[in-house]
Coordinates of C-alpha atoms in Angstrom, one line a residue:
X1 CA 338.8 230.8 126.9
X2 CA 337.3 228.0 129.1
X3 CA 336.2 224.5 128.3
X4 CA 332.5 225.6 128.2
X5 CA 333.3 227.1 124.8
X6 CA 333.9 223.6 123.4
X7 CA 331.4 222.1 120.9
X8 CA 328.6 220.3 122.6
X9 CA 329.5 217.0 120.9
X10 CA 332.7 216.9 123.0
X11 CA 330.6 216.2 126.1
X12 CA 329.1 213.1 124.4
X13 CA 332.6 211.6 124.0
X14 CA 333.4 209.4 127.1
X15 CA 337.0 208.9 128.0
X16 CA 338.3 205.3 128.2
X17 CA 338.3 204.1 131.8
X18 CA 341.2 201.9 130.9
X19 CA 343.4 205.0 130.3
X20 CA 343.2 205.6 134.1
X21 CA 344.4 202.1 134.6
X22 CA 347.2 202.5 132.0
X23 CA 348.3 205.9 133.5
X24 CA 348.6 204.4 137.0
X25 CA 350.4 201.3 135.5
X26 CA 353.0 203.6 134.0
X27 CA 353.4 205.5 137.3
X28 CA 354.0 202.2 139.1
X29 CA 356.5 201.1 136.4
X30 CA 358.4 204.4 136.9
X31 CA 358.6 203.4 140.6
X32 CA 360.3 200.1 139.5
X33 CA 357.2 197.9 139.8
X34 CA 356.9 194.9 137.5
X35 CA 353.5 195.5 135.8
X36 CA 352.0 192.9 133.6
X37 CA 350.0 194.6 130.8
X38 CA 346.8 192.7 129.9
X39 CA 344.7 195.8 129.3
X40 CA 345.7 197.3 125.9
X41 CA 344.7 195.6 122.6
X42 CA 348.2 195.5 121.1
X43 CA 350.3 192.3 121.1
X44 CA 354.0 192.4 121.8
X45 CA 354.7 191.9 118.1
X46 CA 355.9 194.6 115.8
X47 CA 355.4 194.7 112.0
X48 CA 357.2 191.8 110.3
X49 CA 360.7 192.8 109.3
X50 CA 360.0 192.7 105.5
X51 CA 357.2 195.1 106.0
X52 CA 359.4 197.6 107.9
X53 CA 362.1 197.2 105.2
X54 CA 359.5 198.0 102.6
X55 CA 358.5 201.1 104.5
X56 CA 362.1 202.3 104.7
X57 CA 362.7 201.6 101.0
X58 CA 359.6 203.7 100.2
X59 CA 361.1 206.7 102.1
X60 CA 364.5 206.3 100.3
X61 CA 362.7 206.1 97.0
X62 CA 360.8 209.3 97.8
X63 CA 357.3 207.7 97.9
X64 CA 356.2 210.3 100.5
X65 CA 353.6 212.4 98.7
X66 CA 349.9 212.1 98.6
X67 CA 348.2 209.2 96.9
X68 CA 344.7 209.2 95.5
X69 CA 342.0 209.5 98.2
X70 CA 341.1 205.9 97.5
X71 CA 344.6 204.7 98.1
X72 CA 347.4 203.2 95.9
X73 CA 345.9 201.3 93.0
X74 CA 348.5 198.5 93.5
X75 CA 347.5 198.1 97.1
X76 CA 343.7 198.0 96.4
X77 CA 344.4 195.3 93.7
X78 CA 346.5 193.3 96.1
X79 CA 343.8 193.4 98.8
X80 CA 341.4 192.2 96.1
X81 CA 343.7 189.3 95.3
X82 CA 344.0 188.5 99.0
X83 CA 340.2 188.1 99.3
X84 CA 340.2 185.8 96.3
X85 CA 343.1 183.7 97.4
X86 CA 342.3 183.4 101.1
X87 CA 338.5 183.5 101.1
X88 CA 337.5 182.7 97.5
X89 CA 335.5 185.9 97.2
X90 CA 335.7 188.3 94.3
X91 CA 335.9 192.0 95.4
X92 CA 336.6 194.6 92.7
X93 CA 339.6 196.9 93.6
X94 CA 337.3 199.9 92.9
X95 CA 335.2 198.9 95.9
X96 CA 338.2 199.0 98.3
X97 CA 339.2 202.3 100.0
X98 CA 342.4 202.6 101.9
X99 CA 342.0 204.6 105.1
X100 CA 344.0 206.0 108.0
X101 CA 343.4 203.0 110.2
X102 CA 340.1 201.2 110.7
X103 CA 339.2 204.3 112.7
X104 CA 339.4 206.3 109.5
X105 CA 337.1 203.8 107.8
X106 CA 334.5 203.9 110.6
X107 CA 334.5 207.7 110.6
X108 CA 334.1 207.7 106.8
X109 CA 331.2 205.2 107.0
X110 CA 329.5 207.3 109.7
X111 CA 329.6 210.3 107.5
X112 CA 328.5 208.3 104.5
X113 CA 325.6 206.4 105.8
X114 CA 324.2 208.0 109.0
X115 CA 322.3 211.3 109.2
X116 CA 322.3 213.7 112.2
X117 CA 319.5 212.8 114.6
X118 CA 319.5 209.2 113.5
X119 CA 320.8 206.0 115.1
X120 CA 322.7 202.7 114.5
X121 CA 322.0 199.5 116.4
X122 CA 324.9 197.6 118.0
X123 CA 325.4 194.8 120.4
X124 CA 326.1 195.5 124.0
X125 CA 329.1 195.4 124.6
X126 CA 330.8 196.9 121.5
X127 CA 334.0 198.7 120.6
X128 CA 333.5 202.1 122.3
X129 CA 334.8 204.4 119.6
X130 CA 331.9 203.3 117.3
X131 CA 329.5 205.3 119.5
X132 CA 331.8 208.3 119.4
X133 CA 332.2 208.2 115.6
X134 CA 328.5 208.5 115.3
X135 CA 328.4 211.4 117.8
X136 CA 330.8 213.2 115.5
X137 CA 328.1 213.3 112.8
X138 CA 325.3 214.2 115.2
X139 CA 324.0 210.6 115.4
X140 CA 323.9 208.0 118.1
X141 CA 324.4 204.3 118.8
X142 CA 321.8 202.2 120.5
X143 CA 323.3 199.3 122.3
X144 CA 321.1 196.2 122.6
X145 CA 321.4 193.1 124.7
X146 CA 321.6 189.6 123.3
X147 CA 319.5 186.6 124.2
X148 CA 319.7 184.5 127.3
X149 CA 321.7 181.9 125.4
X150 CA 324.0 184.4 123.7
X151 CA 324.0 187.4 126.0
X152 CA 326.6 189.4 123.9
X153 CA 325.3 188.6 120.4
X154 CA 322.7 191.1 119.0
X155 CA 319.4 189.1 119.1
X156 CA 317.7 189.5 115.7
X157 CA 314.2 189.6 117.2
X158 CA 315.3 192.3 119.5
X159 CA 316.8 194.1 116.5
X160 CA 313.4 194.1 114.7
X161 CA 311.6 195.2 117.9
X162 CA 313.9 198.2 118.4
X163 CA 314.1 199.3 114.7
X164 CA 312.4 202.7 114.3
X165 CA 312.0 205.6 111.9
X166 CA 315.4 207.0 113.0
X167 CA 317.3 203.7 112.6
X168 CA 319.6 203.6 109.6
X169 CA 321.8 200.5 110.1
X170 CA 323.4 197.8 112.2
X171 CA 327.0 197.5 113.1
X172 CA 328.5 194.1 114.0
X173 CA 332.0 192.8 114.6
X174 CA 333.6 189.4 114.2
X175 CA 335.9 188.5 115.8
X176 CA 334.5 190.9 118.4
X177 CA 336.1 193.3 120.9
X178 CA 335.8 192.9 123.9
X179 CA 334.5 189.3 123.9
X180 CA 336.6 187.6 121.3
X181 CA 333.5 185.9 119.9
X182 CA 333.2 184.9 116.3
X183 CA 329.8 185.2 114.6
X184 CA 328.8 182.2 112.4
X185 CA 328.2 182.7 108.7
X186 CA 324.5 181.8 109.1
X187 CA 324.0 184.5 111.7
X188 CA 325.4 187.2 109.4
X189 CA 323.3 185.9 106.5
X190 CA 320.2 186.2 108.7
X191 CA 321.2 189.6 110.0
X192 CA 321.7 190.9 106.5
X193 CA 318.3 189.5 105.4
X194 CA 316.6 191.3 108.3
X195 CA 318.5 194.6 107.8
X196 CA 318.0 194.6 104.1
X197 CA 314.2 194.0 104.6
X198 CA 314.1 197.0 106.9
X199 CA 315.9 199.2 104.4
X200 CA 319.1 199.8 106.4
X201 CA 322.8 199.2 105.9
X202 CA 324.9 196.5 107.6
X203 CA 328.5 197.0 108.6
X204 CA 330.7 194.0 109.7
X205 CA 333.9 195.1 111.4
X206 CA 336.5 192.4 110.5
X207 CA 339.6 194.1 111.8
X208 CA 340.6 190.9 113.8
X209 CA 340.0 188.8 110.7
X210 CA 342.6 186.0 110.5
X211 CA 342.9 185.7 114.2
X212 CA 340.4 182.9 114.6
X213 CA 341.0 179.8 116.7
X214 CA 337.6 178.2 116.8
X215 CA 334.8 178.5 114.2
X216 CA 335.1 179.6 110.5
X217 CA 337.4 182.4 109.4
X218 CA 335.4 184.0 106.6
X219 CA 334.4 187.4 105.3
X220 CA 330.9 188.9 105.1
X221 CA 331.8 190.0 101.6
X222 CA 331.0 186.4 100.5
X223 CA 327.4 186.9 101.6
X224 CA 326.5 190.1 99.8
X225 CA 328.2 192.9 97.8
X226 CA 325.8 195.3 99.6
X227 CA 327.4 194.7 103.0
X228 CA 330.0 197.2 104.2
X229 CA 333.2 195.7 105.7
X230 CA 336.0 197.4 107.6
X231 CA 339.4 195.8 108.0
X232 CA 342.9 196.9 109.2
X233 CA 346.6 196.1 108.9
X234 CA 346.8 196.7 112.7
X235 CA 345.9 193.3 114.2
X236 CA 346.7 190.2 112.0
X237 CA 349.5 192.1 110.3
X238 CA 350.8 193.8 113.6
X239 CA 351.1 197.3 111.9
X240 CA 349.3 199.3 114.7
X241 CA 351.3 202.5 114.5
X242 CA 351.4 202.5 110.7
X243 CA 347.7 203.6 110.9
X244 CA 346.3 201.8 107.9
X245 CA 343.0 200.2 107.3
X246 CA 340.4 199.7 104.5
X247 CA 336.7 199.9 103.8
X248 CA 334.9 197.7 101.3
X249 CA 331.6 199.2 100.0
X250 CA 328.9 198.6 97.4
X251 CA 329.5 200.1 93.9
X252 CA 326.8 202.7 94.4
X253 CA 328.7 204.2 97.3
X254 CA 332.0 204.7 95.5
X255 CA 331.4 208.3 94.3
X256 CA 330.1 209.5 97.7
X257 CA 332.9 207.9 99.6
X258 CA 335.5 209.4 97.2
X259 CA 334.2 212.9 98.0
X260 CA 334.3 212.3 101.7
X261 CA 337.7 210.7 101.7
X262 CA 339.2 213.6 99.7
X263 CA 337.8 216.1 102.3
X264 CA 338.2 214.1 105.5
X265 CA 341.9 213.0 105.2
X266 CA 343.1 213.5 101.6
X267 CA 344.8 210.1 101.6
X268 CA 346.0 207.4 104.0
X269 CA 349.8 207.5 105.0
X270 CA 351.7 206.8 101.8
X271 CA 354.7 205.1 103.4
X272 CA 352.4 202.7 105.2
X273 CA 350.6 201.9 102.0
X274 CA 353.9 200.9 100.3
X275 CA 354.8 198.8 103.4
X276 CA 351.4 197.1 103.3
X277 CA 352.1 195.9 99.7
X278 CA 354.8 193.7 101.2
X279 CA 352.5 192.6 104.1
X280 CA 350.3 190.7 101.6
X281 CA 353.1 188.6 100.1
X282 CA 353.1 184.9 100.9
X283 CA 356.3 184.9 103.0
X284 CA 354.9 187.7 105.3
X285 CA 351.5 186.0 105.5
X286 CA 353.4 182.9 106.8
X287 CA 355.0 185.0 109.6
X288 CA 351.5 186.4 110.5
X289 CA 350.2 182.8 110.6
X290 CA 353.0 181.8 112.9
X291 CA 352.1 184.6 115.2
X292 CA 348.4 183.6 115.1
X293 CA 349.5 180.2 116.3
X294 CA 351.5 181.9 119.1
X295 CA 348.4 183.8 120.1
X296 CA 346.4 180.5 120.1
X297 CA 348.9 179.1 122.6
X298 CA 348.6 182.2 124.8
X299 CA 344.8 181.9 124.6
X300 CA 345.0 178.3 125.8
X301 CA 347.2 179.3 128.8
X302 CA 344.9 182.1 129.8
X303 CA 341.6 180.3 129.2
X304 CA 342.7 177.2 131.1
X305 CA 344.2 179.4 133.9
X306 CA 341.0 181.4 134.3
X307 CA 338.9 178.2 134.5
X308 CA 341.3 176.9 137.1
X309 CA 340.7 180.0 139.2
X310 CA 336.9 179.6 138.9
X311 CA 336.6 182.9 137.0
X312 CA 333.7 182.5 134.5
X313 CA 334.5 183.3 130.9
X314 CA 331.4 185.3 129.8
X315 CA 331.5 184.6 126.0
X316 CA 333.3 182.0 123.8
X317 CA 336.8 183.5 123.2
X318 CA 337.1 182.2 119.7
X319 CA 339.1 184.9 118.1
X320 CA 341.0 188.2 118.3
X321 CA 343.1 188.2 121.5
X322 CA 340.6 188.9 124.2
X323 CA 338.8 187.1 127.0
X324 CA 335.7 188.7 128.7
X325 CA 335.4 187.6 132.3
X326 CA 332.7 187.8 134.9
X327 CA 334.1 189.0 138.2
X328 CA 330.7 189.6 140.0
X329 CA 331.6 187.0 142.6
X330 CA 334.2 189.4 143.9
X331 CA 332.9 192.9 143.2
X332 CA 330.1 195.0 141.9
X333 CA 332.5 197.6 140.7
X334 CA 334.9 196.3 138.0
X335 CA 336.8 199.6 137.6
X336 CA 337.6 199.7 141.3
X337 CA 338.5 196.0 141.2
X338 CA 340.9 196.6 138.3
X339 CA 342.6 199.5 140.2
X340 CA 342.9 197.5 143.3
X341 CA 344.4 194.5 141.4
X342 CA 346.9 196.9 139.8
X343 CA 347.9 198.4 143.1
X344 CA 348.3 195.1 145.0
X345 CA 349.5 192.7 142.3
X346 CA 350.6 194.9 139.4
X347 CA 348.3 193.3 136.8
X348 CA 346.5 195.7 134.5
X349 CA 343.1 194.8 133.0
X350 CA 340.3 196.7 131.2
X351 CA 337.0 197.3 133.0
X352 CA 333.8 196.3 131.2
X353 CA 332.3 199.8 131.4
X354 CA 334.5 200.9 128.5
X355 CA 332.4 198.7 126.2
X356 CA 328.8 198.7 127.2
X357 CA 326.1 199.6 129.7
X358 CA 324.1 196.5 130.7
X359 CA 325.9 194.9 133.7
X360 CA 329.2 196.3 132.5
X361 CA 330.3 196.6 136.2
X362 CA 330.5 192.8 136.3
X363 CA 333.1 192.3 133.6
X364 CA 336.7 192.8 132.8
X365 CA 338.6 192.2 129.6
X366 CA 341.9 190.3 129.5
X367 CA 344.1 190.8 126.4
X368 CA 346.6 187.9 125.9
X369 CA 349.1 190.2 124.3
X370 CA 352.2 189.0 126.2
X371 CA 353.9 185.6 126.2
X372 CA 352.9 182.5 128.0
X373 CA 355.4 183.0 130.9
X374 CA 354.0 186.4 131.7
X375 CA 350.4 185.1 131.5
X376 CA 351.3 182.4 134.0
X377 CA 352.8 185.1 136.3
X378 CA 349.6 187.1 135.9
X379 CA 347.4 184.1 136.8
X380 CA 349.5 183.5 140.0
X381 CA 349.1 187.1 141.0
X382 CA 345.4 187.1 140.3
X383 CA 344.9 183.9 142.3
X384 CA 346.7 185.6 145.2
X385 CA 344.5 188.7 144.8
X386 CA 341.1 186.9 144.7
X387 CA 342.2 184.8 147.7
X388 CA 342.4 188.0 149.6
X389 CA 339.0 189.3 148.4
X390 CA 336.9 186.2 148.9

């Protein structure tokens, strides 16, 4: 059997260009080269030790069977308490669904809210998997440019202009991947007002919530109970491989979401759920805050270093652990530039084409996921590289 037997939707799923960068980086490492990884969105932190211990204790105690599709009641209640303590927002535990990573939550939402043949509006650039989740349900994403003053923020007038009979919602992210930008509260309030008036749904992806260095760290759940919010234990809590996220939804969507969750994944990983209970304790949250401060220092090193090299930062890098950089002074092909940088100076970056369409060839994403010393080394190597390409 050949690949032409595959379902047609597979052809709509684009591979990550960064995977070619990562594959070559690993080959170079195998040859003994010292590669600095600034391409993958995974810091060099592992889950806090108390979280790992809680996971091991869950295995020893035999907590390895299925949970309810919605997740452990105790974990949903603890997330509810977290919203109250940290953000002063009341979120009923019944509205919280535990999912296999934020990816599971986004796939669940795609199935819940978007019909085949319809579309969702998103800013250009956006997290690439969002487009592919929609393709899985026979829908599509339409990426829209921002305004001249905020080129990577979905302009609300543009949103209204492009809203059509097949549009069912808008998906935003704050802090955002790849730009690291943080949307202000009043922007999300206005966006919700527009989307609600047009009869659509609004998703705010908050998986980098907590990793904010400039601007307000808040949740869209404080604006309306009708907004959908996705979050994750992967980023602020450093539990990437545990594959655990959550979806907060309006009360009217609970029954439908339960049916879908039961059929799509039965339940999220049980051991990870027990570990996550520990992640929300005050002492572990303090560890996570110390790591946020470490990321803030790394951000300062990278941002200052890029400015010193004359590499324009394309969008305010206020959160997450990304900086989106304009390299059009040196190339009109960011992917080729990334591969050349890797070959000559052993620094791995992500090309902009993974995230959007408009002028994506001009941009690369830096992830400040290694320590300050390595970032300094990377900046020295990049300075040498761009000196050759001027």
